[in-house]
mmCIF file of C-alpha atoms in Angstrom:
data_model
loop_
_atom_site.group_PDB
_atom_site.id
_atom_site.type_symbol
_atom_site.label_atom_id
_atom_site.label_comp_id
_atom_site.label_asym_id
_atom_site.label_seq_id
_atom_site.Cartn_x
_atom_site.Cartn_y
_atom_site.Cartn_z
ATOM 1 C CA MET A 1071 -30.466 -0.969 -40.284
ATOM 2 C CA LYS A 1072 -27.182 -0.271 -42.026
ATOM 3 C CA PHE A 1073 -24.519 -2.960 -41.886
ATOM 4 C CA VAL A 1074 -20.851 -2.098 -41.576
ATOM 5 C CA THR A 1075 -18.933 -2.524 -44.815
ATOM 6 C CA GLU A 1076 -15.255 -2.489 -45.643
ATOM 7 C CA GLU A 1077 -15.647 1.027 -47.053
ATOM 8 C CA VAL A 1078 -17.136 2.253 -43.773
ATOM 9 C CA LEU A 1079 -14.357 0.649 -41.740
ATOM 10 C CA GLU A 1080 -11.731 2.176 -43.995
ATOM 11 C CA GLY A 1081 -13.424 5.571 -43.755
ATOM 12 C CA HIS A 1082 -13.448 5.321 -39.970
ATOM 13 C CA ALA A 1083 -9.758 4.404 -39.978
ATOM 14 C CA ARG A 1084 -8.944 7.383 -42.220
ATOM 15 C CA ALA A 1085 -10.903 9.745 -39.977
ATOM 16 C CA THR A 1086 -9.134 8.388 -36.901
ATOM 17 C CA ARG A 1087 -5.711 8.744 -38.514
ATOM 18 C CA ARG A 1088 -6.574 12.287 -39.532
ATOM 19 C CA GLY A 1089 -7.566 13.119 -35.964
ATOM 20 C CA ALA A 1090 -4.389 11.527 -34.623
ATOM 21 C CA ILE A 1091 -2.246 13.654 -36.940
ATOM 22 C CA GLU A 1092 -4.202 16.809 -36.078
ATOM 23 C CA GLY A 1093 -3.955 16.155 -32.348
ATOM 24 C CA THR A 1094 -0.246 15.384 -32.499
ATOM 25 C CA LEU A 1095 0.527 18.513 -34.511
ATOM 26 C CA ALA A 1096 -1.599 20.671 -32.208
ATOM 27 C CA GLY A 1097 0.047 19.211 -29.110
ATOM 28 C CA LEU A 1098 3.530 19.721 -30.528
ATOM 29 C CA ALA A 1099 2.645 23.231 -31.707
ATOM 30 C CA LEU A 1100 1.731 24.078 -28.120
ATOM 31 C CA SER A 1101 4.300 22.149 -26.095
ATOM 32 C CA VAL A 1102 7.475 22.613 -28.160
ATOM 33 C CA PRO A 1103 7.366 26.450 -28.277
ATOM 34 C CA ALA A 1104 6.446 26.479 -24.583
ATOM 35 C CA SER A 1105 9.454 24.293 -23.807
ATOM 36 C CA PHE A 1106 11.788 26.572 -25.781
ATOM 37 C CA ALA A 1107 10.325 29.647 -24.076
ATOM 38 C CA LEU A 1108 10.858 28.133 -20.633
ATOM 39 C CA HIS A 1109 14.380 27.107 -21.606
ATOM 40 C CA ARG A 1110 15.173 30.661 -22.665
ATOM 41 C CA ARG A 1111 13.609 32.479 -19.701
ATOM 42 C CA TRP A 1112 13.924 30.117 -16.723
ATOM 43 C CA ALA A 1113 17.346 29.066 -15.495
ATOM 44 C CA TYR A 1114 15.968 26.208 -13.435
ATOM 45 C CA TYR A 1115 14.252 24.729 -16.496
ATOM 46 C CA ARG A 1116 17.545 24.857 -18.398
ATOM 47 C CA SER A 1117 19.141 22.765 -15.651
ATOM 48 C CA LEU A 1118 16.603 19.943 -16.026
ATOM 49 C CA PRO A 1119 17.636 16.761 -17.869
ATOM 50 C CA ILE A 1120 16.541 16.501 -21.487
ATOM 51 C CA THR A 1121 14.420 13.461 -20.603
ATOM 52 C CA ILE A 1122 12.248 15.562 -18.279
ATOM 53 C CA LYS A 1123 11.789 18.199 -20.973
ATOM 54 C CA VAL A 1124 10.809 15.566 -23.522
ATOM 55 C CA LEU A 1125 8.396 14.069 -20.996
ATOM 56 C CA GLY A 1126 6.712 17.452 -20.645
ATOM 57 C CA VAL A 1127 6.222 17.642 -24.411
ATOM 58 C CA VAL A 1128 4.858 14.088 -24.522
ATOM 59 C CA LEU A 1129 2.417 14.765 -21.671
ATOM 60 C CA VAL A 1130 0.828 17.470 -23.829
ATOM 61 C CA ALA A 1131 1.052 15.825 -27.258
ATOM 62 C CA ALA A 1132 -0.112 12.332 -26.245
ATOM 63 C CA PRO A 1133 -3.498 13.362 -24.768
ATOM 64 C CA ALA A 1134 -4.090 15.698 -27.729
ATOM 65 C CA PHE A 1135 -3.332 12.781 -30.074
ATOM 66 C CA ALA A 1136 -5.787 10.448 -28.313
ATOM 67 C CA VAL A 1137 -8.602 12.966 -27.823
ATOM 68 C CA GLN A 1138 -8.608 14.310 -31.383
ATOM 69 C CA ALA A 1139 -8.366 10.821 -32.890
ATOM 70 C CA GLU A 1140 -11.412 9.749 -30.898
ATOM 71 C CA ARG A 1141 -13.299 12.928 -31.812
ATOM 72 C CA ARG A 1142 -12.754 12.386 -35.527
ATOM 73 C CA GLY A 1143 -13.821 8.758 -35.208
ATOM 74 C CA VAL A 1144 -17.025 9.726 -33.404
ATOM 75 C CA GLU A 1145 -17.750 12.434 -35.976
ATOM 76 C CA PHE A 1146 -17.418 9.885 -38.767
ATOM 77 C CA ASP A 1147 -19.715 7.449 -36.962
ATOM 78 C CA LYS A 1148 -22.362 10.147 -36.574
ATOM 79 C CA SER A 1149 -22.111 10.998 -40.263
ATOM 80 C CA GLN A 1150 -23.123 7.401 -41.042
ATOM 81 C CA TRP A 1151 -26.350 7.539 -39.044
ATOM 82 C CA THR A 1152 -29.351 7.399 -41.342
ATOM 83 C CA GLY A 1153 -33.077 6.803 -41.216
ATOM 84 C CA ILE A 1154 -34.957 5.987 -38.055
ATOM 85 C CA GLU A 1155 -31.782 5.153 -36.124
ATOM 86 C CA LYS A 1156 -30.593 8.741 -36.575
ATOM 87 C CA GLU A 1157 -33.989 10.088 -35.539
ATOM 88 C CA GLU A 1158 -33.911 7.979 -32.372
ATOM 89 C CA LEU A 1159 -30.393 9.084 -31.459
ATOM 90 C CA ASP A 1160 -31.308 12.721 -32.101
ATOM 91 C CA ARG A 1161 -34.366 12.337 -29.893
ATOM 92 C CA GLU A 1162 -32.298 10.828 -27.089
ATOM 93 C CA GLN A 1163 -29.882 13.749 -27.340
ATOM 94 C CA SER A 1164 -32.790 16.200 -27.154
ATOM 95 C CA GLU A 1165 -34.096 14.464 -24.038
ATOM 96 C CA ILE A 1166 -30.665 14.683 -22.426
ATOM 97 C CA VAL A 1167 -30.474 18.411 -23.203
ATOM 98 C CA ALA A 1168 -33.970 18.962 -21.798
ATOM 99 C CA ARG A 1169 -33.126 17.048 -18.628
ATOM 100 C CA TRP A 1170 -29.929 19.102 -18.258
ATOM 101 C CA GLY A 1171 -32.014 22.282 -18.423
ATOM 102 C CA ASP A 1172 -34.161 21.095 -15.512
ATOM 103 C CA MET A 1173 -31.160 20.458 -13.250
ATOM 104 C CA SER A 1174 -29.933 22.793 -10.553
ATOM 105 C CA VAL A 1175 -26.385 24.148 -10.603
ATOM 106 C CA THR A 1176 -25.250 21.525 -8.094
ATOM 107 C CA GLN A 1177 -26.821 18.725 -10.119
ATOM 108 C CA ARG A 1178 -25.208 20.016 -13.305
ATOM 109 C CA ILE A 1179 -21.791 20.065 -11.662
ATOM 110 C CA GLY A 1180 -22.292 16.529 -10.381
ATOM 111 C CA ASP A 1181 -23.527 15.299 -13.763
ATOM 112 C CA TRP A 1182 -20.620 16.932 -15.596
ATOM 113 C CA ALA A 1183 -18.118 15.526 -13.093
ATOM 114 C CA SER A 1184 -19.545 12.006 -13.413
ATOM 115 C CA ARG A 1185 -19.304 12.120 -17.229
ATOM 116 C CA HIS A 1186 -15.752 13.498 -17.189
ATOM 117 C CA ARG A 1187 -14.439 11.676 -14.140
ATOM 118 C CA TYR A 1188 -11.433 10.140 -15.904
ATOM 119 C CA GLU A 1189 -10.294 13.507 -17.251
ATOM 120 C CA LEU A 1190 -10.732 14.969 -13.770
ATOM 121 C CA PHE A 1191 -8.715 12.164 -12.179
ATOM 122 C CA PHE A 1192 -5.887 12.637 -14.668
ATOM 123 C CA GLY A 1193 -6.003 16.414 -14.291
ATOM 124 C CA CYS A 1194 -5.992 16.092 -10.517
ATOM 125 C CA TRP A 1195 -2.965 13.806 -10.662
ATOM 126 C CA ALA A 1196 -1.071 16.063 -13.080
ATOM 127 C CA GLY A 1197 -1.977 19.220 -11.162
ATOM 128 C CA SER A 1198 -1.050 17.764 -7.786
ATOM 129 C CA MET A 1199 2.208 16.476 -9.268
ATOM 130 C CA ALA A 1200 3.064 19.963 -10.536
ATOM 131 C CA VAL A 1201 2.109 21.678 -7.271
ATOM 132 C CA SER A 1202 4.054 19.132 -5.218
ATOM 133 C CA TRP A 1203 7.096 19.636 -7.409
ATOM 134 C CA MET A 1204 6.887 23.414 -7.071
ATOM 135 C CA LEU A 1205 6.789 23.058 -3.285
ATOM 136 C CA LEU A 1206 9.638 20.549 -3.130
ATOM 137 C CA ARG A 1207 12.037 22.000 -5.679
ATOM 138 C CA GLY A 1208 13.440 24.473 -3.155
ATOM 139 C CA ASN A 1209 14.486 21.710 -0.757
ATOM 140 C CA LYS A 1210 18.293 21.631 -0.878
ATOM 141 C CA THR A 1211 18.620 18.471 1.232
ATOM 142 C CA GLN A 1212 17.063 16.162 -1.373
ATOM 143 C CA SER A 1213 18.370 15.028 -4.725
ATOM 144 C CA PHE A 1214 16.417 15.463 -7.938
ATOM 145 C CA SER A 1215 15.262 11.827 -7.987
ATOM 146 C CA GLN A 1216 14.148 12.027 -4.349
ATOM 147 C CA LYS A 1217 12.060 15.104 -5.122
ATOM 148 C CA ILE A 1218 10.417 13.316 -8.052
ATOM 149 C CA VAL A 1219 9.556 10.303 -5.900
ATOM 150 C CA GLN A 1220 8.149 12.434 -3.091
ATOM 151 C CA ALA A 1221 6.102 14.564 -5.488
ATOM 152 C CA ARG A 1222 4.690 11.391 -7.034
ATOM 153 C CA VAL A 1223 3.717 10.052 -3.598
ATOM 154 C CA TYR A 1224 1.894 13.284 -2.791
ATOM 155 C CA ALA A 1225 0.157 13.226 -6.173
ATOM 156 C CA GLN A 1226 -0.937 9.616 -5.701
ATOM 157 C CA GLY A 1227 -2.370 10.433 -2.283
ATOM 158 C CA ILE A 1228 -4.344 13.400 -3.603
ATOM 159 C CA THR A 1229 -5.547 11.364 -6.589
ATOM 160 C CA LEU A 1230 -6.691 8.561 -4.287
ATOM 161 C CA VAL A 1231 -8.738 11.041 -2.265
ATOM 162 C CA SER A 1232 -10.310 12.429 -5.446
ATOM 163 C CA LEU A 1233 -11.008 8.877 -6.647
ATOM 164 C CA LEU A 1234 -12.833 8.060 -3.423
ATOM 165 C CA GLY A 1235 -14.772 11.301 -3.786
ATOM 166 C CA GLY A 1236 -15.733 10.347 -7.335
ATOM 167 C CA VAL A 1237 -16.937 6.923 -6.220
ATOM 168 C CA SER A 1238 -19.016 8.536 -3.477
ATOM 169 C CA LEU A 1239 -20.499 10.955 -6.012
ATOM 170 C CA LEU A 1240 -21.486 8.122 -8.348
ATOM 171 C CA HIS A 1241 -23.023 6.208 -5.447
ATOM 172 C CA MET A 1242 -25.079 9.218 -4.383
ATOM 173 C CA GLN A 1243 -26.240 9.815 -7.950
ATOM 174 C CA SER A 1244 -27.309 6.192 -8.361
ATOM 175 C CA ARG A 1245 -29.352 6.385 -5.154
ATOM 176 C CA ASN A 1246 -30.969 9.706 -6.006
ATOM 177 C CA LYS A 1247 -31.657 8.899 -9.636
ATOM 178 C CA VAL A 1248 -35.404 8.858 -10.122
ATOM 179 C CA LYS A 1249 -35.660 9.264 -13.874
ATOM 180 C CA GLU A 1250 -35.111 6.291 -16.103
ATOM 181 C CA ASP A 1251 -32.394 6.402 -18.713
ATOM 182 C CA PRO A 1252 -34.143 7.328 -21.987
ATOM 183 C CA SER A 1253 -31.935 4.901 -23.900
ATOM 184 C CA ALA A 1254 -32.872 1.936 -21.680
ATOM 185 C CA HIS A 1255 -35.842 0.951 -23.852
ATOM 186 C CA SER A 1256 -35.074 2.890 -27.002
ATOM 187 C CA TRP A 1257 -34.834 -0.399 -28.906
ATOM 188 C CA ALA A 1258 -38.499 -1.130 -28.123
ATOM 189 C CA ARG A 1259 -39.621 2.314 -29.262
ATOM 190 C CA LEU A 1260 -37.452 1.969 -32.361
ATOM 191 C CA LEU A 1261 -39.042 -1.394 -33.149
ATOM 192 C CA GLU A 1262 -42.551 0.005 -32.750
ATOM 193 C CA GLU A 1263 -41.841 2.832 -35.191
ATOM 194 C CA THR A 1264 -40.167 0.620 -37.797
ATOM 195 C CA PRO A 1265 -42.544 -0.564 -40.552
ATOM 196 C CA ILE A 1266 -43.009 -4.322 -40.515
ATOM 197 C CA ASP A 1267 -42.029 -4.670 -44.169
ATOM 198 C CA SER A 1268 -38.657 -3.030 -43.531
ATOM 199 C CA ARG A 1269 -37.686 -5.311 -40.673
ATOM 200 C CA THR A 1270 -35.148 -8.045 -41.234
ATOM 201 C CA PRO A 1271 -36.345 -11.679 -41.352
ATOM 202 C CA GLY A 1272 -34.630 -12.385 -38.042
ATOM 203 C CA VAL A 1273 -36.515 -9.593 -36.288
ATOM 204 C CA LYS A 1274 -39.839 -10.722 -37.769
ATOM 205 C CA ALA A 1275 -39.230 -14.284 -36.609
ATOM 206 C CA ALA A 1276 -38.360 -13.111 -33.105
ATOM 207 C CA ILE A 1277 -41.555 -11.039 -32.898
ATOM 208 C CA HIS A 1278 -43.831 -13.874 -34.015
ATOM 209 C CA ALA A 1279 -42.063 -16.541 -31.961
#
């Protein structure tokens, strides 16, 4: 077992900072030119307050910042895996891939949705907010702030429905799950395959207790 050192922590921090910079630059490289293009070609976009335009840029750059920072951190963690721990994690990943291959299309969709439910909830909220705004922007009887509030209410309602659907999906999966999680007892298999001489004194004492 490899203990975390100051060098490892610093390396993880550097990788995370690198990912944060990459994500921010990528998000800005996408959102800023898009904002300028909309400003040049769409009269309605030019009439929007600068705060709304900045918010649009932030809504693209902020998720890119967070996602890429986490990706770089995870990549660094995986690069530190060595020995039997790495073999066990690789074996668990192979079992997950094999189980995915045995699933039907419906099961794959459900499994993917359950593992990416937070991204789906956020995407559903953002998409419903955009669609609601597109439908309400032509209403001449409401002010800009009233349209924003109404679009947000619609988006919250749609997101609540999707949230309830996600909870129902997780409940159905937990009831229909017949295979045991391969990582549930991976520690026991890892202990069996670890030579006794290489175990730490604490582990040896726990085994013989």
